[in-house]
XYZ file of C-alpha atoms in Angstrom:
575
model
C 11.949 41.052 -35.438
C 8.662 38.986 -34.856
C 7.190 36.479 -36.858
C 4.542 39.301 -38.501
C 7.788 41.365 -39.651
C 9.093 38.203 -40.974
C 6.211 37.258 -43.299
C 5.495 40.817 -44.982
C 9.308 40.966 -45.422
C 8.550 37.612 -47.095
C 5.969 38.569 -48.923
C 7.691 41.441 -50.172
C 10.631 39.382 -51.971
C 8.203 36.730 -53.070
C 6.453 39.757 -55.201
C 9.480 41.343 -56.470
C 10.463 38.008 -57.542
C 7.563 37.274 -59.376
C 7.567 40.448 -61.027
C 10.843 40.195 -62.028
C 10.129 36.535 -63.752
C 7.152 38.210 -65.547
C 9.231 40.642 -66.799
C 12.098 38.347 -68.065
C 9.396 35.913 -69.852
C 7.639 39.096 -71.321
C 11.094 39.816 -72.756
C 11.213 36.575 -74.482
C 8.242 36.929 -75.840
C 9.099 39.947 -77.128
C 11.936 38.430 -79.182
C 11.207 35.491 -80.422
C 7.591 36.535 -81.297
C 5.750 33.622 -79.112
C 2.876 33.961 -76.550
C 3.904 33.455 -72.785
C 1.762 30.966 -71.838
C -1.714 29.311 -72.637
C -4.534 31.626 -70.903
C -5.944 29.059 -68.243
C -9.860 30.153 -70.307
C -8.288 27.907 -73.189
C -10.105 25.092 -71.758
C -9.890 21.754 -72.256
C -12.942 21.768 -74.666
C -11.372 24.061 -77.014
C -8.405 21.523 -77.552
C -10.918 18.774 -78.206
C -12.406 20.997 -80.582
C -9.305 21.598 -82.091
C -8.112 18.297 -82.607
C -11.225 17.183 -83.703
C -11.182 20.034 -87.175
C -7.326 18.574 -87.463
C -8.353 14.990 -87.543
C -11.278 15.861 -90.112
C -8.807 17.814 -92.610
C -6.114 14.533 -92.095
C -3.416 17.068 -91.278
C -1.959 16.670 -88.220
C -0.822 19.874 -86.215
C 2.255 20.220 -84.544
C 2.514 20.719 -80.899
C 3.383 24.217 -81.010
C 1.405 25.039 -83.965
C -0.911 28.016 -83.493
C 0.964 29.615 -80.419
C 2.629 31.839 -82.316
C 0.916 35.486 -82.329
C 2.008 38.578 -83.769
C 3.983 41.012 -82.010
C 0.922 43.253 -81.091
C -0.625 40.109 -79.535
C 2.271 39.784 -77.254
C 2.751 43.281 -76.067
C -0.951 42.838 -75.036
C -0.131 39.924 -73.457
C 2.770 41.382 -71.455
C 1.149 43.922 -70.149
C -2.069 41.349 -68.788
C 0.116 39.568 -67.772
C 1.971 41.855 -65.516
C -1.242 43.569 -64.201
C -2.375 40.262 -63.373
C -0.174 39.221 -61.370
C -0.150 42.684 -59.343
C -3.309 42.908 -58.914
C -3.525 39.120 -57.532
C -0.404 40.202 -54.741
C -2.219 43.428 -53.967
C -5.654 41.583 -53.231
C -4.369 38.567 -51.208
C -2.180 40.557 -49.157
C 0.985 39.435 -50.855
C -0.138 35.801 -50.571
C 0.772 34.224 -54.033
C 1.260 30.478 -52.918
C -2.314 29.356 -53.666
C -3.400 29.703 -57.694
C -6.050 31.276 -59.108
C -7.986 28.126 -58.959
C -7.592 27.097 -55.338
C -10.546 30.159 -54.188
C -13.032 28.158 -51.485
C -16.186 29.253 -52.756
C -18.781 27.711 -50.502
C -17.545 26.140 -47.365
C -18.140 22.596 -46.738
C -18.148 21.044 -43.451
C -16.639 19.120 -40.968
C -13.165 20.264 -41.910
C -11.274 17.302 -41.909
C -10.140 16.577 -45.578
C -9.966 19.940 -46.955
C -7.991 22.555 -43.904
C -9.323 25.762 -43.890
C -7.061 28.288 -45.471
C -7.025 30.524 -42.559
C -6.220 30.664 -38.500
C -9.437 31.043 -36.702
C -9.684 32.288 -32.861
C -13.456 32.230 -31.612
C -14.060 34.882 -28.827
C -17.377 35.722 -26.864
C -17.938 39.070 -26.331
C -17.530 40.287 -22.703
C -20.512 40.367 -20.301
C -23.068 43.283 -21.469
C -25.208 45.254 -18.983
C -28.349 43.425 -19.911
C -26.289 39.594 -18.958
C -25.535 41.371 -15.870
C -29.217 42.056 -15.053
C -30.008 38.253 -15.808
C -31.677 39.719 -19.464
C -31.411 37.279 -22.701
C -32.283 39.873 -25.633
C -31.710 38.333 -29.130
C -33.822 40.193 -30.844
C -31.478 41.706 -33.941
C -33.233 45.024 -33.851
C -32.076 46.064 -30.200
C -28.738 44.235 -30.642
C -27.289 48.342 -31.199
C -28.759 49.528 -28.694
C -26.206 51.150 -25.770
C -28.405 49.046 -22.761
C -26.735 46.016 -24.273
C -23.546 47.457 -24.067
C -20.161 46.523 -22.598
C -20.400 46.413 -18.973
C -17.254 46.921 -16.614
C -16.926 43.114 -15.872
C -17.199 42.643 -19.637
C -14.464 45.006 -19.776
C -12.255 43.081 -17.524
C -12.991 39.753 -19.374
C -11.987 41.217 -22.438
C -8.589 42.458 -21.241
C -7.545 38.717 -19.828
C -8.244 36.933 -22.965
C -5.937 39.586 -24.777
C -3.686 39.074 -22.521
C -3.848 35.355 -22.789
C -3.427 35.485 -26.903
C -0.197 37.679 -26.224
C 1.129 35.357 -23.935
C 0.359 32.509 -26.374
C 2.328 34.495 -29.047
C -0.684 34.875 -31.689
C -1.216 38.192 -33.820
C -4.518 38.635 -35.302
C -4.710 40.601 -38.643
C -8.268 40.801 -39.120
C -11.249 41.328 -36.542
C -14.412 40.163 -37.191
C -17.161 41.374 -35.213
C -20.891 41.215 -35.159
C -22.909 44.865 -34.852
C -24.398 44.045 -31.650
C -22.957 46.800 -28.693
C -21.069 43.960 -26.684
C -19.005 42.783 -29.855
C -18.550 46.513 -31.099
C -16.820 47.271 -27.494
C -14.825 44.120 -27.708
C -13.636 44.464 -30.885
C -12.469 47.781 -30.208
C -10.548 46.806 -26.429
C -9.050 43.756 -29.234
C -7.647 46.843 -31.695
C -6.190 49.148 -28.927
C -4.322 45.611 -27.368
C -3.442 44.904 -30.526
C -2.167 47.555 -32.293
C -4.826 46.468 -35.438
C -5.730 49.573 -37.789
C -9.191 50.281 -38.757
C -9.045 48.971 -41.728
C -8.664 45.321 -39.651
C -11.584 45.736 -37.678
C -14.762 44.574 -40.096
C -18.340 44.788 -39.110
C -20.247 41.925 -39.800
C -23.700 42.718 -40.066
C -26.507 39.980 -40.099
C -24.182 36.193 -40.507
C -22.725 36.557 -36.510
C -25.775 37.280 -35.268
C -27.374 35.204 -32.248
C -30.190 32.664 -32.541
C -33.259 34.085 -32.097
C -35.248 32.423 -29.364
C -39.146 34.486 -30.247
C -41.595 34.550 -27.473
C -38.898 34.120 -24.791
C -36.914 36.819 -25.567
C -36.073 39.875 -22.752
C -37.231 36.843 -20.313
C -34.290 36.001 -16.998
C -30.992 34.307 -19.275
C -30.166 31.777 -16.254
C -33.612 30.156 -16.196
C -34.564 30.055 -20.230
C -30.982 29.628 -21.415
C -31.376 26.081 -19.807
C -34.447 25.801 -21.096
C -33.514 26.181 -24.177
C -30.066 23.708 -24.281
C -32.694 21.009 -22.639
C -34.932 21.524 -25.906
C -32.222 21.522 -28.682
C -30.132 18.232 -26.362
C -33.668 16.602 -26.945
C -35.299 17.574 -29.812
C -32.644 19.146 -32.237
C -31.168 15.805 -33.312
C -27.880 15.765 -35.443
C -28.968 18.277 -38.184
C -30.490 21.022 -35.422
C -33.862 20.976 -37.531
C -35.880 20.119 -34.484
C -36.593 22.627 -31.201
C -38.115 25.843 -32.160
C -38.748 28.419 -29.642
C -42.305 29.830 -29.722
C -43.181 32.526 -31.482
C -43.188 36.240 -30.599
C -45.993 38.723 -31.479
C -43.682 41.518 -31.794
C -41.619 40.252 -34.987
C -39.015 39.060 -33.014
C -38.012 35.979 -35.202
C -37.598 32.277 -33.951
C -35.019 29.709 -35.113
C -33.667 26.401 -35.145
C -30.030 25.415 -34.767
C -30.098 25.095 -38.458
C -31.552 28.733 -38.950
C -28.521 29.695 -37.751
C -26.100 27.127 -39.007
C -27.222 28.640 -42.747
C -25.675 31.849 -41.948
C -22.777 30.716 -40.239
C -21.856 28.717 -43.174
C -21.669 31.400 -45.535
C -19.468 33.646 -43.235
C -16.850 31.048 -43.206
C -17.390 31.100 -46.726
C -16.627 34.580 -47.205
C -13.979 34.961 -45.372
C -11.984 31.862 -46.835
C -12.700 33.482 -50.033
C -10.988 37.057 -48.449
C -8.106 35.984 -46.719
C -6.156 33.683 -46.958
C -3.242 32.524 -44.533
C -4.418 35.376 -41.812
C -4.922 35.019 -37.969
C -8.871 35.781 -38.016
C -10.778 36.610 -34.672
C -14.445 36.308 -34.588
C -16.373 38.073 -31.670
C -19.872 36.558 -31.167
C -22.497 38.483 -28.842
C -23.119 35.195 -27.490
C -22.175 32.286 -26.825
C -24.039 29.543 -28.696
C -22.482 31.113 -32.350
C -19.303 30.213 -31.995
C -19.912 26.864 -30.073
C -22.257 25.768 -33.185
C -19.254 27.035 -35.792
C -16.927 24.351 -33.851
C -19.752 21.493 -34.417
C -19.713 22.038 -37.644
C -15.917 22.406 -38.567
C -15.326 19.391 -36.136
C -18.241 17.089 -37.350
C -20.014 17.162 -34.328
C -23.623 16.309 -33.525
C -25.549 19.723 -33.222
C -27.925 18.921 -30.188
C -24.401 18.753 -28.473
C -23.611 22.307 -29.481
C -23.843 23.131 -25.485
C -21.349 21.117 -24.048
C -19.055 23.623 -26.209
C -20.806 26.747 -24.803
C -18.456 30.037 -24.908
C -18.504 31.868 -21.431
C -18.709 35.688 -21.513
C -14.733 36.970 -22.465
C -13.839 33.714 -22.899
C -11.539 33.056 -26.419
C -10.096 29.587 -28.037
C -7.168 29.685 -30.224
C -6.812 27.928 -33.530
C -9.673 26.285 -33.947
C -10.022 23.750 -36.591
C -10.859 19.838 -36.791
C -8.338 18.497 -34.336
C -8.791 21.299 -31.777
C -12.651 20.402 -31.718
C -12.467 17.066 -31.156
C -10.031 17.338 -28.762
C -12.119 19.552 -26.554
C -15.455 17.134 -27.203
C -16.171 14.576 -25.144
C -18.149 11.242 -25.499
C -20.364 11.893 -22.722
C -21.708 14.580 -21.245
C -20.401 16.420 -18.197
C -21.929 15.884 -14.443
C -22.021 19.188 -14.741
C -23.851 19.385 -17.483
C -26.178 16.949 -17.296
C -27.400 18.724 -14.165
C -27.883 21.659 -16.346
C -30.088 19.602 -18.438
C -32.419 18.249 -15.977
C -32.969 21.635 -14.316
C -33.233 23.316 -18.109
C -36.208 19.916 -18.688
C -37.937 21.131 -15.377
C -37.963 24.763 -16.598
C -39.096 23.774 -20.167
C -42.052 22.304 -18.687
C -43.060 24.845 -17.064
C -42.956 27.162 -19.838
C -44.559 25.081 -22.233
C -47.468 24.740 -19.680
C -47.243 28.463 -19.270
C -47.297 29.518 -22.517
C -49.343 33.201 -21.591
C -47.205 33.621 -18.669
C -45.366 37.008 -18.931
C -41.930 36.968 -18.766
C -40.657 39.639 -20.333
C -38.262 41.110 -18.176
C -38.437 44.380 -19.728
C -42.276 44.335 -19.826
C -42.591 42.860 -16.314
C -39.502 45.318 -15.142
C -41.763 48.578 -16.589
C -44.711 46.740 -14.755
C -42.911 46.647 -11.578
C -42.058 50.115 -11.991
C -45.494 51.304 -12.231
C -46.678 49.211 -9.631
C -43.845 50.778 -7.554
C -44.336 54.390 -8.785
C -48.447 53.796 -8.132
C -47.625 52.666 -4.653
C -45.615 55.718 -4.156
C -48.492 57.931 -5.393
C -50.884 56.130 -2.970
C -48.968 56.603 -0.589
C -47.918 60.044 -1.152
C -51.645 60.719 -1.439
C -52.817 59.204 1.879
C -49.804 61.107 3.274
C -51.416 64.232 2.324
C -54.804 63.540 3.369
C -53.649 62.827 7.054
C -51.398 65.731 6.434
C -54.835 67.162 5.319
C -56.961 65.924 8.230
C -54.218 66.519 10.773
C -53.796 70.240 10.006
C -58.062 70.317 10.014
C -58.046 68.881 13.350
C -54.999 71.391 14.030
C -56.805 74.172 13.342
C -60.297 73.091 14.932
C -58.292 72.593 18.185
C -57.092 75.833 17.742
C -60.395 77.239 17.096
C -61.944 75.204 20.281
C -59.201 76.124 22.138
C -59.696 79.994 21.231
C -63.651 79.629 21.622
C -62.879 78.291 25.172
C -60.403 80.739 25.975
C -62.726 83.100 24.682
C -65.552 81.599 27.354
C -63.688 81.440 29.971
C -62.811 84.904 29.568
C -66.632 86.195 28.833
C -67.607 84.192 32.019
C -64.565 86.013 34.032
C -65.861 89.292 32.462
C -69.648 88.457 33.514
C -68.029 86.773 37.397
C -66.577 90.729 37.621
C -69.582 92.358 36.609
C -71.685 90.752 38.831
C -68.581 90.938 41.801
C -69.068 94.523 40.371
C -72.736 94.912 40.610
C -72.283 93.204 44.090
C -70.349 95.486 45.057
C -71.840 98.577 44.135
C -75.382 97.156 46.170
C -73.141 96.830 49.027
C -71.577 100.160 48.829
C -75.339 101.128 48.263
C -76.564 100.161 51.295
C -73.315 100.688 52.949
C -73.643 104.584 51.895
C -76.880 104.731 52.791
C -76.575 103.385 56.436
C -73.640 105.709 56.679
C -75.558 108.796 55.790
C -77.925 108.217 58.237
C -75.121 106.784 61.018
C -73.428 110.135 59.658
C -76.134 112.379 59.982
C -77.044 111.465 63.508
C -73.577 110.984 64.453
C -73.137 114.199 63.619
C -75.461 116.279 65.488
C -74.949 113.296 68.510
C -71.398 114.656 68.384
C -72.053 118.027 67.719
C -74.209 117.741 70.840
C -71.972 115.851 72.728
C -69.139 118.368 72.279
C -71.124 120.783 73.260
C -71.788 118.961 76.480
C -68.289 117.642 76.669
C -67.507 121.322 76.126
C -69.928 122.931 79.006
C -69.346 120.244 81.586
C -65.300 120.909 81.138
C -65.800 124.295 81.166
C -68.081 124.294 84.380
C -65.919 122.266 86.003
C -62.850 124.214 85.352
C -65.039 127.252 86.404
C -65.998 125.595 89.849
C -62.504 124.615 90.259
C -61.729 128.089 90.035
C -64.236 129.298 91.927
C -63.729 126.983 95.101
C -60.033 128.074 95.896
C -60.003 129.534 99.159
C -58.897 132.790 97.983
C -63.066 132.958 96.918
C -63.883 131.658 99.985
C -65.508 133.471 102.908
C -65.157 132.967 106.387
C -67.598 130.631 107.241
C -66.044 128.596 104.159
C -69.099 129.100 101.375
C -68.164 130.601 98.011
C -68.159 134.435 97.684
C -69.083 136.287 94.098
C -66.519 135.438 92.811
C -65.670 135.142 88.416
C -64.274 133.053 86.834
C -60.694 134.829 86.224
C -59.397 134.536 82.713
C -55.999 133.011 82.729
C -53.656 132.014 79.385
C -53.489 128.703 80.599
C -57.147 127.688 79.864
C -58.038 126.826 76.168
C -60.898 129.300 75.695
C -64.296 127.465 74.204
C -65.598 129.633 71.592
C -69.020 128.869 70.338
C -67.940 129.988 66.873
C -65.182 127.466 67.148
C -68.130 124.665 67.868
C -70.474 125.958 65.412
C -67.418 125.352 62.795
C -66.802 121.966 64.217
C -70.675 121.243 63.751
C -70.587 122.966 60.079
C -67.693 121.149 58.810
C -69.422 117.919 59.756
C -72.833 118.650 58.238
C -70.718 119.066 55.459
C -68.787 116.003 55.248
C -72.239 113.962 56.503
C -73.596 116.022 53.127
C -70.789 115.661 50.250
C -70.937 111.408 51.607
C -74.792 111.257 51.115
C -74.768 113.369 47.573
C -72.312 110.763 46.302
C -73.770 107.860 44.929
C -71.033 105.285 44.450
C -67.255 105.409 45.607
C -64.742 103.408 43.879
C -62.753 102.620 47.158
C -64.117 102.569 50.515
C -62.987 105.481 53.251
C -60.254 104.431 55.875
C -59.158 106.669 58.432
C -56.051 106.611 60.555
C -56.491 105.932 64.548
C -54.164 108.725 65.335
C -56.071 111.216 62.860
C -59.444 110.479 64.765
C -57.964 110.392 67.809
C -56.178 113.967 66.834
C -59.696 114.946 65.608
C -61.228 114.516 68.963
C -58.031 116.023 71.380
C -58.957 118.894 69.196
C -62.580 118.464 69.798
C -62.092 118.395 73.303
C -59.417 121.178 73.429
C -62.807 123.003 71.628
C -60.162 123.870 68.768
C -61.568 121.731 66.070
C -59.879 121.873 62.164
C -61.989 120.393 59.875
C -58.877 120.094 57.828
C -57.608 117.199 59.966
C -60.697 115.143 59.066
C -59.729 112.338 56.181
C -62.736 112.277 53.990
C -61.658 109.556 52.404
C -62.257 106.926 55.486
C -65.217 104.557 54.808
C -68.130 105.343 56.698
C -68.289 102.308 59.165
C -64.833 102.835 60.187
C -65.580 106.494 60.501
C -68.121 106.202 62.931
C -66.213 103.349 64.181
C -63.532 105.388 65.260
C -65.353 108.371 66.521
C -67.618 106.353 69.181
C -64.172 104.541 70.333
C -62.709 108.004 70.668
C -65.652 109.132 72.862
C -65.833 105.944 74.849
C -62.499 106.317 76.160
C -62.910 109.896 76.509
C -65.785 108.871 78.413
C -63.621 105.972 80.366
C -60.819 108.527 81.104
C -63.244 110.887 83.144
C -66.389 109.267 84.623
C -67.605 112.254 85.830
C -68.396 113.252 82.352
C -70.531 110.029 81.726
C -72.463 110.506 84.576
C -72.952 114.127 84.066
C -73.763 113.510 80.317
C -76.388 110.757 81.662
């Protein structure tokens, strides 16, 4: 059984005790027809008063003269007196060892002759999200909001102090928490590790809140907070009354030490007027509240309230007269003197500065814009190269195309003209081929004739000078020309054919006015052409009209010219 089972079990018998002596005195009462006790609002005046009327008649009362009621009187008095005395052990928790006159009332402080009545543990809330962005925000309207939340670290921090108060063996009964979102989360991770109901865990709305620092709120914590415990180490003095931060435009209110020594002073008021013999832990937001609560139950000076500063999570047990002074020292730290001269520097600075924005909200949304208006910039230049790019793009394109386009109308005009060239050429070309073909025509016709007649007279004289034809004296007889298979036989139809067909080719070449290819012949075609000439046996269907002209004629006169070559005799003859 712990030491919390021990005191309710306690309590418990200490009521039923106390009820049962009520009950045993309201019995006597009951018989011998006298009043209980004197009601404690029979004051002291009312006996002067009293004795004064006794004095005046010259009687003289006895002691116990005028306590006697009737019976009526004392039932009433029984049953006050029993409701009294339940009601008391149902308000204080079963607490019935201070009397109805020992309530606190206001608080007065240090606490050195009169102990408070209850255990107090001082906690910090854990590190919120706007401490871990470097953000001091005291202002008591955003104190709810979720960005000042508890933050994972804060979490963590939270968890080891709890851990720390078990290990020390301490059970808080009541939680006492201030409404900003870092104590709510706290006070909550303090329940679950405790096992505390509900009931136990009691908002405090406006006396835990943090001092309000005005114009240099939502400005970087490191940087002011020193600031700030440089002002109040020089300028607060003993009281706090001195070092006000400036003012902010946007209602955010500005205090002194003092400011907010006024409302810690009634919460300790309160809640010695509440409780009475519980384990009480108070969760600040920050952590100059709970350091200033120490100065004032220990009796120390209040410009020294920093040397007592509360770190995020951190928590201190049992805090009362002793326990401050013990911590306090009679000088200030290294440590924290170097705090001070940086915080002096800083002061300075904003003091000279006093316009200087340093929000860090305001200048945080500032940066943002800045940021977001560089982006659009950019993202606007972006598109106008994107813009130009494509525009240059597609005029490449469209020089590209025109070019191509040139190029290709200049190709088109090179072939006409080629074209045009070509067809003068073939122009003249046909024309000096008609005439080469028309005289080479009737040349040939004429020489084939002659080629024809000289063959055939010498084949004729051949015949004719055999000896057979002879006569004696050796001189040629009458004698024909015998017909014999052998001989090809020259027919002048056969010539006059050879002669047509030409005229006609030498024709159809001159009617035509251009040719799309020029005329080749084969070497063994002409040659063929003129065996068949010679052999007087001409087909015009061996003739390839489609031979050019030049080679044409080409061919023919190299066909006659060895013709010519092969037999002499018919060169000179034809001379």
């Amino acid at each position: 059984m712990n030491s919390r089972s021990l005191i309710q079990a306690s309590r418990a018998s200490i009521i039923c005790s106390i009820i049962l002596i009520s009950l045993v005195n309201s019995s006597r009462c009951l018989l011998i027809h006298r009043k209980p006790y004197v009601h404690r609002r029979q004051t002291a005046f009312s006996h002067i008063l009293r004795r004064h009327a006794s004095e005046s008649d010259g009687t003289h009362e006895d002691n116990n003269e005028g306590l006697s009621e009737p019976l009526e009187d004392s039932r009433r008095s029984f049953v006050k007196n029993g409701f009294i005395t339940l009601t008391t052990a149902a308000f204080t928790g079963g607490s019935l060892f201070v009397s109805e006159a020992g309530a606190r009332g206001l608080v007065r402080f240090p606490c050195k002759d009169q102990p408070l009545l209850n255990t107090y543990h001082f906690m910090r809330a854990g590190s919120s999200l706007l401490e871990v962005e470097d953000v001091w925000s005291t202002n008591p309207l955003f104190l709810t909001n979720r960005e000042a939340a508890l933050s994972e670290k804060g979490e963590d921090e939270v968890r080891r102090a709890c851990n720390l108060l078990k290990n020390m063996g301490v059970t808080p009964t009541i939680v006492r928490y201030s409404l900003a979102a870092s104590s709510i989360d706290t006070a909550n991770i303090v329940g679950e590790e405790f096992n505390i109901g509900r009931d136990r865990l009691v908002p405090e709305f406006n006396y835990m809140d943090p001092r309000a620092i005005g114009g240099w709120d939502f400005s970087p914590k490191n940087a002011t907070e020193e600031a700030v415990w440089a002002m109040d180490f020089d300028e607060a003095g003993p009281s706090g009354r001195g070092g006000r931060p400036p003012p902010n435009e946007d209602g955010t209110p500005s205090e002194t030490l003092a400011d907010q020594v006024v409302r810690l002073t009634n919460l300790m008021s309160v809640l010695e007027t509440l409780y009475s013999g519980d384990e009480i832990i108070l969760v600040f937001p920050d952590g100059t509240g709970p350091a200033l609560l120490s100065c004032l139950i220990g009796g120390i000076p209040l410009y020294r309230v920093h040397e007592l500063n509360f770190q995020s999570g951190e928590i201190r047990q049992n805090v009362d007269y002793n326990s401050v002074n013990a911590i306090a020292t009679d000088l200030p730290s290294p440590y924290y003197s170097e705090i001070l001269q940086r915080g002096r520097q800083e002061l300075m600075q904003l003091r000279e500065n006093p316009d200087e924005e340093r929000n860090v909200k305001d200048l945080k949304f500032e940066e943002e814009r800045a940021v977001a208006e560089a982006q659009r910039k950019e993202r606007q230049e972006l598109e106008e190269r994107e813009t130009r790019q494509n525009e240059f793009e597609r005029r490449q394109k469209l020089e590209e195309e025109r070019r191509i386009k040139e190029e290709q109308r200049k190709e088109r005009q090179i072939q006409v003209q080629e074209r045009e060239i070509e067809r003068k050429r073939m122009r003249e070309n046909e024309d000096n081929s008609t005439s080469d073909i028309s005289g080479g025509a009737v040349g040939g016709g004429i020489l084939l004739l002659a080629v024809s007649s000289v063959l055939a007279n010498s084949k004729q004289s051949a015949v004719i000078d055999t000896d057979d034809n002879r006569d004696e004296n050796g001189t040629l007889s009458n004698a024909t020309i015998p017909e014999t298979s052998s001989a090809p036989e020259t027919n002048s139809a056969d010539i006059d054919e050879v002669e047509v067909s030409l005229s006609d080719v030498a024709k159809a070449d001159t009617d035509s006015v251009e040719l799309d290819q020029p005329i080749t012949m084969d070497q063994n075609e002409t040659a063929k052409v003129f065996e068949l000439a010679s052999a007087t046996n001409i087909d015009d269907e061996q003739i390839n009209l489609e031979d050019s002209y030049d080679d044409w004629g080409d061919a023919w006169l190299g066909t006659i010219n060895e013709i010519m070559n092969d037999d002499p005799d018919i060169s000179s003859k034809l001379e």
